[in-house]
PDB file of C-alpha atoms in Angstrom:
ATOM      1  CA  ILE P 378      -0.434  19.794  13.872  1.00 96.00           C
ATOM      2  CA  GLU P 379      -4.182  19.013  12.530  1.00 98.00           C
ATOM      3  CA  GLN P 380      -7.414  21.095  13.738  1.00 98.00           C
ATOM      4  CA  VAL P 381      -9.450  19.313  16.591  1.00 98.00           C
ATOM      5  CA  VAL P 382     -13.214  20.068  16.826  1.00 98.00           C
ATOM      6  CA  CYS P 383     -14.900  19.481  20.000  1.00 97.00           C
ATOM      7  CA  ARG P 384     -18.399  20.196  21.033  1.00 89.00           C
ATOM      8  CA  GLY P 385     -19.187  21.183  24.601  1.00 84.00           C
ATOM      9  CA  ASP P 386     -17.464  19.497  27.889  1.00 88.00           C
ATOM     10  CA  ALA P 387     -16.034  16.661  25.989  1.00 96.00           C
ATOM     11  CA  PRO P 388     -15.619  13.882  28.757  1.00 97.00           C
ATOM     12  CA  LEU P 389     -12.244  12.227  29.486  1.00 98.00           C
ATOM     13  CA  ILE P 390     -10.970   8.842  29.466  1.00 98.00           C
ATOM     14  CA  LYS P 391     -11.021   7.273  32.681  1.00 97.00           C
ATOM     15  CA  PRO P 392      -7.630   4.579  33.382  1.00 93.00           C
ATOM     16  CA  GLY P 393      -8.765   1.280  33.210  1.00 92.00           C
ATOM     17  CA  GLN P 394     -11.741   2.032  30.745  1.00 94.00           C
ATOM     18  CA  LYS P 395     -12.597  -0.323  28.454  1.00 96.00           C
ATOM     19  CA  LEU P 396     -13.083   1.384  25.006  1.00 97.00           C
ATOM     20  CA  LYS P 397     -14.757   0.266  21.830  1.00 98.00           C
ATOM     21  CA  ILE P 398     -12.992   1.103  18.475  1.00 98.00           C
ATOM     22  CA  LEU P 399     -14.466   0.989  15.057  1.00 98.00           C
ATOM     23  CA  THR P 400     -12.061   1.178  12.166  1.00 98.00           C
ATOM     24  CA  TRP P 401     -13.562   1.294   8.740  1.00 98.00           C
ATOM     25  CA  ASN P 402     -12.422   1.873   5.003  1.00 98.00           C
ATOM     26  CA  VAL P 403     -15.755   3.593   3.739  1.00 98.00           C
ATOM     27  CA  GLN P 404     -14.310   4.096   0.285  1.00 98.00           C
ATOM     28  CA  TYR P 405     -15.705   7.575  -0.163  1.00 98.00           C
ATOM     29  CA  MET P 406     -19.298   6.270   0.622  1.00 98.00           C
ATOM     30  CA  ALA P 407     -19.315   4.716  -3.112  1.00 98.00           C
ATOM     31  CA  GLY P 408     -21.519   1.512  -2.024  1.00 97.00           C
ATOM     32  CA  LYS P 409     -20.695  -1.725  -3.853  1.00 95.00           C
ATOM     33  CA  ASN P 410     -22.275  -1.292  -7.105  1.00 96.00           C
ATOM     34  CA  TYR P 411     -18.786  -0.131  -9.371  1.00 98.00           C
ATOM     35  CA  VAL P 412     -15.899  -1.451 -10.459  1.00 97.00           C
ATOM     36  CA  PHE P 413     -13.656   1.774 -10.900  1.00 97.00           C
ATOM     37  CA  TRP P 414     -11.033   2.685 -13.142  1.00 97.00           C
ATOM     38  CA  TYR P 415      -8.524   1.999 -10.408  1.00 95.00           C
ATOM     39  CA  ASP P 416      -9.606  -1.413  -9.533  1.00 94.00           C
ATOM     40  CA  LEU P 417      -8.219  -3.041 -12.412  1.00 93.00           C
ATOM     41  CA  LEU P 418      -4.474  -3.336 -12.813  1.00 86.00           C
ATOM     42  CA  ASP P 419      -4.490  -1.645 -16.063  1.00 92.00           C
ATOM     43  CA  GLY P 420      -6.644   1.131 -15.156  1.00 93.00           C
ATOM     44  CA  SER P 421      -9.314  -0.051 -17.645  1.00 96.00           C
ATOM     45  CA  GLY P 422     -12.690  -0.393 -14.925  1.00 97.00           C
ATOM     46  CA  PRO P 423     -15.364   1.107 -16.199  1.00 97.00           C
ATOM     47  CA  ASP P 424     -16.503   3.359 -13.474  1.00 98.00           C
ATOM     48  CA  GLU P 425     -15.105   6.712 -12.502  1.00 97.00           C
ATOM     49  CA  ARG P 426     -17.619   7.717  -9.816  1.00 98.00           C
ATOM     50  CA  PRO P 427     -20.436   6.612  -7.763  1.00 98.00           C
ATOM     51  CA  SER P 428     -23.973   7.951  -8.438  1.00 98.00           C
ATOM     52  CA  SER P 429     -25.104  10.901  -5.958  1.00 98.00           C
ATOM     53  CA  GLU P 430     -28.103   8.540  -5.050  1.00 98.00           C
ATOM     54  CA  ASP P 431     -25.374   5.645  -4.253  1.00 98.00           C
ATOM     55  CA  ILE P 432     -23.553   8.066  -1.786  1.00 98.00           C
ATOM     56  CA  ALA P 433     -26.238   9.045   0.053  1.00 98.00           C
ATOM     57  CA  LEU P 434     -27.829   5.744   0.450  1.00 98.00           C
ATOM     58  CA  THR P 435     -24.091   4.372   1.672  1.00 98.00           C
ATOM     59  CA  LEU P 436     -23.593   7.351   3.965  1.00 98.00           C
ATOM     60  CA  ARG P 437     -27.092   6.706   5.685  1.00 98.00           C
ATOM     61  CA  ALA P 438     -25.964   2.961   5.713  1.00 98.00           C
ATOM     62  CA  VAL P 439     -22.403   3.901   7.545  1.00 98.00           C
ATOM     63  CA  ALA P 440     -24.461   5.858  10.027  1.00 98.00           C
ATOM     64  CA  ARG P 441     -26.724   3.167  10.899  1.00 98.00           C
ATOM     65  CA  VAL P 442     -23.938   0.878  11.401  1.00 98.00           C
ATOM     66  CA  ILE P 443     -22.219   3.248  13.811  1.00 98.00           C
ATOM     67  CA  LYS P 444     -25.428   3.546  15.509  1.00 98.00           C
ATOM     68  CA  ASP P 445     -25.422  -0.182  15.837  1.00 98.00           C
ATOM     69  CA  GLU P 446     -22.443  -0.780  17.109  1.00 98.00           C
ATOM     70  CA  ASP P 447     -21.862   2.250  19.450  1.00 98.00           C
ATOM     71  CA  PRO P 448     -18.353   2.442  19.484  1.00 98.00           C
ATOM     72  CA  ASP P 449     -16.369   5.141  21.708  1.00 98.00           C
ATOM     73  CA  ILE P 450     -13.842   5.904  18.847  1.00 98.00           C
ATOM     74  CA  ILE P 451     -13.830   5.630  15.024  1.00 99.00           C
ATOM     75  CA  LEU P 452     -11.189   5.677  12.837  1.00 99.00           C
ATOM     76  CA  LEU P 453     -12.336   6.018   9.022  1.00 99.00           C
ATOM     77  CA  GLN P 454     -10.287   5.823   5.979  1.00 98.00           C
ATOM     78  CA  GLU P 455     -11.236   7.261   2.209  1.00 98.00           C
ATOM     79  CA  VAL P 456     -13.460  10.205   3.636  1.00 99.00           C
ATOM     80  CA  ASP P 457     -13.951  12.486   0.638  1.00 98.00           C
ATOM     81  CA  ASP P 458     -14.062  16.173   1.187  1.00 98.00           C
ATOM     82  CA  GLY P 459     -14.123  18.581  -1.665  1.00 98.00           C
ATOM     83  CA  ALA P 460     -13.813  15.862  -4.697  1.00 98.00           C
ATOM     84  CA  ARG P 461     -15.190  16.146  -8.159  1.00 98.00           C
ATOM     85  CA  ARG P 462     -15.955  12.626  -7.774  1.00 98.00           C
ATOM     86  CA  THR P 463     -18.585  13.057  -4.805  1.00 98.00           C
ATOM     87  CA  ASP P 464     -20.109  16.282  -5.622  1.00 98.00           C
ATOM     88  CA  TYR P 465     -17.598  18.392  -3.682  1.00 98.00           C
ATOM     89  CA  GLU P 466     -19.086  17.445  -0.279  1.00 98.00           C
ATOM     90  CA  ASP P 467     -17.367  16.975   3.058  1.00 98.00           C
ATOM     91  CA  GLN P 468     -18.733  13.992   3.906  1.00 98.00           C
ATOM     92  CA  LEU P 469     -17.483  13.967   7.275  1.00 98.00           C
ATOM     93  CA  GLU P 470     -19.743  16.955   7.915  1.00 98.00           C
ATOM     94  CA  LYS P 471     -22.572  14.790   6.218  1.00 98.00           C
ATOM     95  CA  LEU P 472     -22.007  11.818   8.566  1.00 98.00           C
ATOM     96  CA  LEU P 473     -21.798  13.534  11.860  1.00 98.00           C
ATOM     97  CA  ALA P 474     -25.005  15.168  10.905  1.00 98.00           C
ATOM     98  CA  LEU P 475     -26.376  11.604  11.209  1.00 98.00           C
ATOM     99  CA  LEU P 476     -24.635  10.448  14.117  1.00 98.00           C
ATOM    100  CA  PRO P 477     -25.688  10.739  18.009  1.00 97.00           C
ATOM    101  CA  LYS P 478     -24.551  13.984  19.653  1.00 96.00           C
ATOM    102  CA  ALA P 479     -22.356  11.905  21.961  1.00 97.00           C
ATOM    103  CA  TYR P 480     -19.714  12.215  19.354  1.00 98.00           C
ATOM    104  CA  VAL P 481     -18.452  15.190  20.582  1.00 98.00           C
ATOM    105  CA  CYS P 482     -15.079  15.523  19.115  1.00 98.00           C
ATOM    106  CA  HIS P 483     -13.440  14.936  15.487  1.00 98.00           C
ATOM    107  CA  THR P 484     -10.197  15.521  13.605  1.00 98.00           C
ATOM    108  CA  SER P 485      -8.766  14.734  10.089  1.00 98.00           C
ATOM    109  CA  ALA P 486      -5.609  14.528   7.944  1.00 98.00           C
ATOM    110  CA  PHE P 487      -5.767  14.682   4.254  1.00 98.00           C
ATOM    111  CA  TYR P 488      -3.770  12.336   2.322  1.00 98.00           C
ATOM    112  CA  TRP P 489      -5.274  13.256  -1.279  1.00 98.00           C
ATOM    113  CA  LYS P 490      -5.364  16.895  -2.030  1.00 98.00           C
ATOM    114  CA  ALA P 491      -5.792  18.990  -5.159  1.00 97.00           C
ATOM    115  CA  PHE P 492      -7.686  21.465  -6.881  1.00 97.00           C
ATOM    116  CA  PHE P 493      -7.061  19.728 -10.373  1.00 97.00           C
ATOM    117  CA  VAL P 494      -5.959  16.255 -11.404  1.00 97.00           C
ATOM    118  CA  PRO P 495      -5.311  16.262 -15.061  1.00 96.00           C
ATOM    119  CA  HIS P 496      -5.784  12.389 -15.170  1.00 95.00           C
ATOM    120  CA  PRO P 497      -8.355  11.715 -18.177  1.00 96.00           C
ATOM    121  CA  ARG P 498     -10.336   9.399 -15.343  1.00 97.00           C
ATOM    122  CA  ILE P 499     -10.370  12.425 -12.953  1.00 98.00           C
ATOM    123  CA  MET P 500     -10.158  15.943 -14.667  1.00 97.00           C
ATOM    124  CA  GLY P 501     -11.218  17.464 -11.389  1.00 98.00           C
ATOM    125  CA  SER P 502     -10.691  18.314  -7.682  1.00 98.00           C
ATOM    126  CA  VAL P 503      -9.801  15.439  -5.277  1.00 98.00           C
ATOM    127  CA  GLY P 504      -9.562  15.367  -1.668  1.00 98.00           C
ATOM    128  CA  VAL P 505      -9.480  12.124   0.790  1.00 98.00           C
ATOM    129  CA  LYS P 506      -8.815  12.090   4.312  1.00 98.00           C
ATOM    130  CA  LEU P 507      -8.523  10.154   7.436  1.00 99.00           C
ATOM    131  CA  SER P 508     -11.126  10.946   9.968  1.00 99.00           C
ATOM    132  CA  THR P 509     -11.199  10.170  13.716  1.00 99.00           C
ATOM    133  CA  ILE P 510     -14.547  10.697  15.508  1.00 99.00           C
ATOM    134  CA  SER P 511     -14.734  10.342  19.573  1.00 98.00           C
ATOM    135  CA  LYS P 512     -17.069  10.403  22.513  1.00 98.00           C
ATOM    136  CA  TYR P 513     -14.300  11.629  24.646  1.00 98.00           C
ATOM    137  CA  LYS P 514     -11.957  14.580  24.430  1.00 98.00           C
ATOM    138  CA  ILE P 515      -9.269  14.846  21.886  1.00 98.00           C
ATOM    139  CA  GLY P 516      -6.425  17.028  23.192  1.00 97.00           C
ATOM    140  CA  GLU P 517      -4.348  17.244  20.112  1.00 98.00           C
ATOM    141  CA  ALA P 518      -3.690  15.822  16.917  1.00 98.00           C
ATOM    142  CA  LYS P 519      -0.923  15.277  14.392  1.00 98.00           C
ATOM    143  CA  ARG P 520      -0.247  14.001  10.773  1.00 98.00           C
ATOM    144  CA  HIS P 521       2.612  12.026  10.041  1.00 98.00           C
ATOM    145  CA  GLN P 522       3.802  11.778   6.496  1.00 98.00           C
ATOM    146  CA  LEU P 523       4.861   8.367   5.173  1.00 98.00           C
ATOM    147  CA  ALA P 524       6.710   7.572   2.261  1.00 98.00           C
ATOM    148  CA  CYS P 525       5.560   8.438  -1.286  1.00 97.00           C
ATOM    149  CA  ILE P 526       5.766   6.067  -4.261  1.00 96.00           C
ATOM    150  CA  PRO P 527       8.539   7.493  -6.290  1.00 95.00           C
ATOM    151  CA  LYS P 528       7.442   9.742  -9.223  1.00 94.00           C
ATOM    152  CA  ASP P 529       8.452  12.579 -11.310  1.00 95.00           C
ATOM    153  CA  PRO P 530       8.209  15.688  -9.479  1.00 94.00           C
ATOM    154  CA  ILE P 531       4.980  17.043 -11.383  1.00 94.00           C
ATOM    155  CA  THR P 532       3.326  13.948 -10.855  1.00 94.00           C
ATOM    156  CA  ARG P 533       3.958  13.441  -7.318  1.00 93.00           C
ATOM    157  CA  GLN P 534       2.190  17.018  -6.700  1.00 94.00           C
ATOM    158  CA  PHE P 535      -1.092  15.362  -7.669  1.00 95.00           C
ATOM    159  CA  SER P 536      -0.361  12.010  -6.378  1.00 96.00           C
ATOM    160  CA  LEU P 537      -1.524  10.446  -2.731  1.00 97.00           C
ATOM    161  CA  LYS P 538       0.459  11.301   0.041  1.00 98.00           C
ATOM    162  CA  ARG P 539       0.032   8.696   2.466  1.00 98.00           C
ATOM    163  CA  ALA P 540       0.055   9.272   6.380  1.00 98.00           C
ATOM    164  CA  ILE P 541      -0.859   8.313   9.715  1.00 98.00           C
ATOM    165  CA  LEU P 542      -3.459  10.682  11.876  1.00 99.00           C
ATOM    166  CA  GLU P 543      -2.473  10.480  15.487  1.00 98.00           C
ATOM    167  CA  ALA P 544      -5.297  11.775  18.060  1.00 98.00           C
ATOM    168  CA  ARG P 545      -3.899  12.181  21.438  1.00 98.00           C
ATOM    169  CA  PHE P 546      -6.843  12.027  24.657  1.00 98.00           C
ATOM    170  CA  PRO P 547      -6.052  13.472  27.842  1.00 97.00           C
ATOM    171  CA  GLN P 548      -7.236  11.043  30.705  1.00 97.00           C
ATOM    172  CA  THR P 549      -8.754  12.027  34.010  1.00 97.00           C
ATOM    173  CA  ASP P 550      -5.344  10.893  35.837  1.00 97.00           C
ATOM    174  CA  GLY P 551      -3.125  13.152  33.826  1.00 96.00           C
ATOM    175  CA  LYS P 552      -1.991  10.442  31.227  1.00 96.00           C
ATOM    176  CA  THR P 553      -2.468  10.315  27.693  1.00 97.00           C
ATOM    177  CA  PHE P 554      -4.037   7.707  25.062  1.00 97.00           C
ATOM    178  CA  ALA P 555      -3.395   7.821  21.694  1.00 98.00           C
ATOM    179  CA  ALA P 556      -5.190   6.397  18.614  1.00 98.00           C
ATOM    180  CA  LEU P 557      -3.658   5.830  15.285  1.00 98.00           C
ATOM    181  CA  ASN P 558      -5.597   6.290  11.825  1.00 98.00           C
ATOM    182  CA  VAL P 559      -3.802   4.704   8.907  1.00 98.00           C
ATOM    183  CA  HIS P 560      -4.019   3.770   5.138  1.00 98.00           C
ATOM    184  CA  LEU P 561      -1.135   2.721   3.681  1.00 98.00           C
ATOM    185  CA  ASP P 562      -0.047   2.212   0.000  1.00 96.00           C
ATOM    186  CA  ALA P 563      -1.868  -0.555  -2.468  1.00 90.00           C
ATOM    187  CA  PHE P 564      -0.173   0.290  -5.679  1.00 86.00           C
ATOM    188  CA  ALA P 565       3.373   0.652  -4.916  1.00 90.00           C
ATOM    189  CA  GLN P 566       4.854  -2.666  -6.752  1.00 86.00           C
ATOM    190  CA  GLY P 567       8.111  -2.617  -8.004  1.00 91.00           C
ATOM    191  CA  THR P 568       9.225   0.011  -5.159  1.00 95.00           C
ATOM    192  CA  ARG P 569      10.081  -0.050  -1.726  1.00 96.00           C
ATOM    193  CA  THR P 570       7.184   2.261  -0.600  1.00 97.00           C
ATOM    194  CA  MET P 571       5.244  -0.085   1.146  1.00 95.00           C
ATOM    195  CA  GLU P 572       7.640  -1.801   3.429  1.00 95.00           C
ATOM    196  CA  GLN P 573       9.010   1.936   3.977  1.00 97.00           C
ATOM    197  CA  GLN P 574       5.475   2.843   5.253  1.00 98.00           C
ATOM    198  CA  VAL P 575       5.424  -0.190   7.409  1.00 96.00           C
ATOM    199  CA  GLU P 576       8.763   0.836   8.756  1.00 97.00           C
ATOM    200  CA  GLN P 577       8.102   4.208   9.330  1.00 98.00           C
ATOM    201  CA  THR P 578       4.896   2.994  11.120  1.00 98.00           C
ATOM    202  CA  VAL P 579       6.551   0.644  13.630  1.00 97.00           C
ATOM    203  CA  ALA P 580       9.008   3.274  14.200  1.00 98.00           C
ATOM    204  CA  LEU P 581       6.165   5.659  15.385  1.00 98.00           C
ATOM    205  CA  LEU P 582       4.812   3.337  17.514  1.00 97.00           C
ATOM    206  CA  LYS P 583       7.805   2.251  19.242  1.00 97.00           C
ATOM    207  CA  LYS P 584       8.155   6.055  20.053  1.00 98.00           C
ATOM    208  CA  LEU P 585       5.077   6.395  21.742  1.00 97.00           C
ATOM    209  CA  SER P 586       6.061   3.596  23.802  1.00 96.00           C
ATOM    210  CA  GLN P 587       8.868   5.025  25.032  1.00 97.00           C
ATOM    211  CA  GLU P 588       7.188   8.122  25.971  1.00 95.00           C
ATOM    212  CA  GLY P 589       4.851   5.785  27.988  1.00 94.00           C
ATOM    213  CA  LEU P 590       1.923   6.172  26.218  1.00 94.00           C
ATOM    214  CA  ASN P 591      -0.934   3.632  25.586  1.00 94.00           C
ATOM    215  CA  TRP P 592      -2.020   3.270  22.079  1.00 96.00           C
ATOM    216  CA  ILE P 593      -3.851   1.497  19.385  1.00 97.00           C
ATOM    217  CA  ILE P 594      -3.497   1.813  15.878  1.00 97.00           C
ATOM    218  CA  GLY P 595      -6.146   0.596  13.148  1.00 97.00           C
ATOM    219  CA  GLY P 596      -7.057   1.497   9.651  1.00 98.00           C
ATOM    220  CA  ASP P 597      -6.748   0.026   6.210  1.00 97.00           C
ATOM    221  CA  PHE P 598      -3.078  -1.588   5.771  1.00 96.00           C
ATOM    222  CA  ASN P 599      -3.551  -3.127   2.445  1.00 93.00           C
ATOM    223  CA  LEU P 600      -2.023  -6.064   3.884  1.00 83.00           C
ATOM    224  CA  LEU P 601      -2.805  -9.511   5.620  1.00 72.00           C
ATOM    225  CA  PRO P 602      -2.238 -10.107   9.200  1.00 71.00           C
ATOM    226  CA  PRO P 603       0.785 -12.555   9.941  1.00 71.00           C
ATOM    227  CA  GLY P 604       0.430 -16.129  10.713  1.00 71.00           C
ATOM    228  CA  GLY P 605      -2.469 -18.339   9.003  1.00 73.00           C
ATOM    229  CA  ALA P 606      -4.181 -15.307   7.038  1.00 67.00           C
ATOM    230  CA  TYR P 607      -2.999 -16.856   3.871  1.00 70.00           C
ATOM    231  CA  GLY P 608      -4.484 -20.309   4.749  1.00 75.00           C
ATOM    232  CA  ARG P 609      -7.599 -18.975   5.358  1.00 70.00           C
ATOM    233  CA  LEU P 610      -8.196 -17.719   1.731  1.00 68.00           C
ATOM    234  CA  VAL P 611     -10.449 -19.597  -0.308  1.00 72.00           C
ATOM    235  CA  GLU P 612      -8.846 -20.582  -3.885  1.00 75.00           C
ATOM    236  CA  SER P 613     -10.031 -18.607  -6.557  1.00 59.00           C
TER     237      SER P 613
END
């Protein structure tokens, strides 16, 4: 169970109401001016962190896009909180301060958190979370653990632990709507981790459907959609 924060008397979703939902991997507000060490398969990317100036600039740009798009529910991935690389700031808190007061509720779930990671390109604290922001009341939120990349017990303690953040919204008719926020693995080659995470996600969605809930899922799946997606890619 994750903490839900709501201001005042948050409104309830009405049955049949149209909702606008924005999903966005904000990459810890880093911007586009870097090739980070993990961006290259051999870990040789030159950059370890964005500048404080670029973080602040990107944060304002993200807030501007959200204001322009005016979504009802926002699903964010890669939001830093307490990480050395982003000056130990709670990026969700800083973003909320820039958004309209209509966004009355939010909830988050960490999927990477450690006081100190002894990796030569990190050497400090990490904190990455999924964050869901809403104009409507969130009744409860839950973190669903996904399969992890097989590693030795010590390394695993310092590694990402991917998850799904489920937020449940009570409706005026007594029913419940669920919005799921997810960021699946991208660096699990040679294992079944990605397949396992997809299987776990599908199983959760089936369970929600069996409960009679309306739901939507969004996030960074690190996968292309089925169908003709590959055919639309330009040749490199």
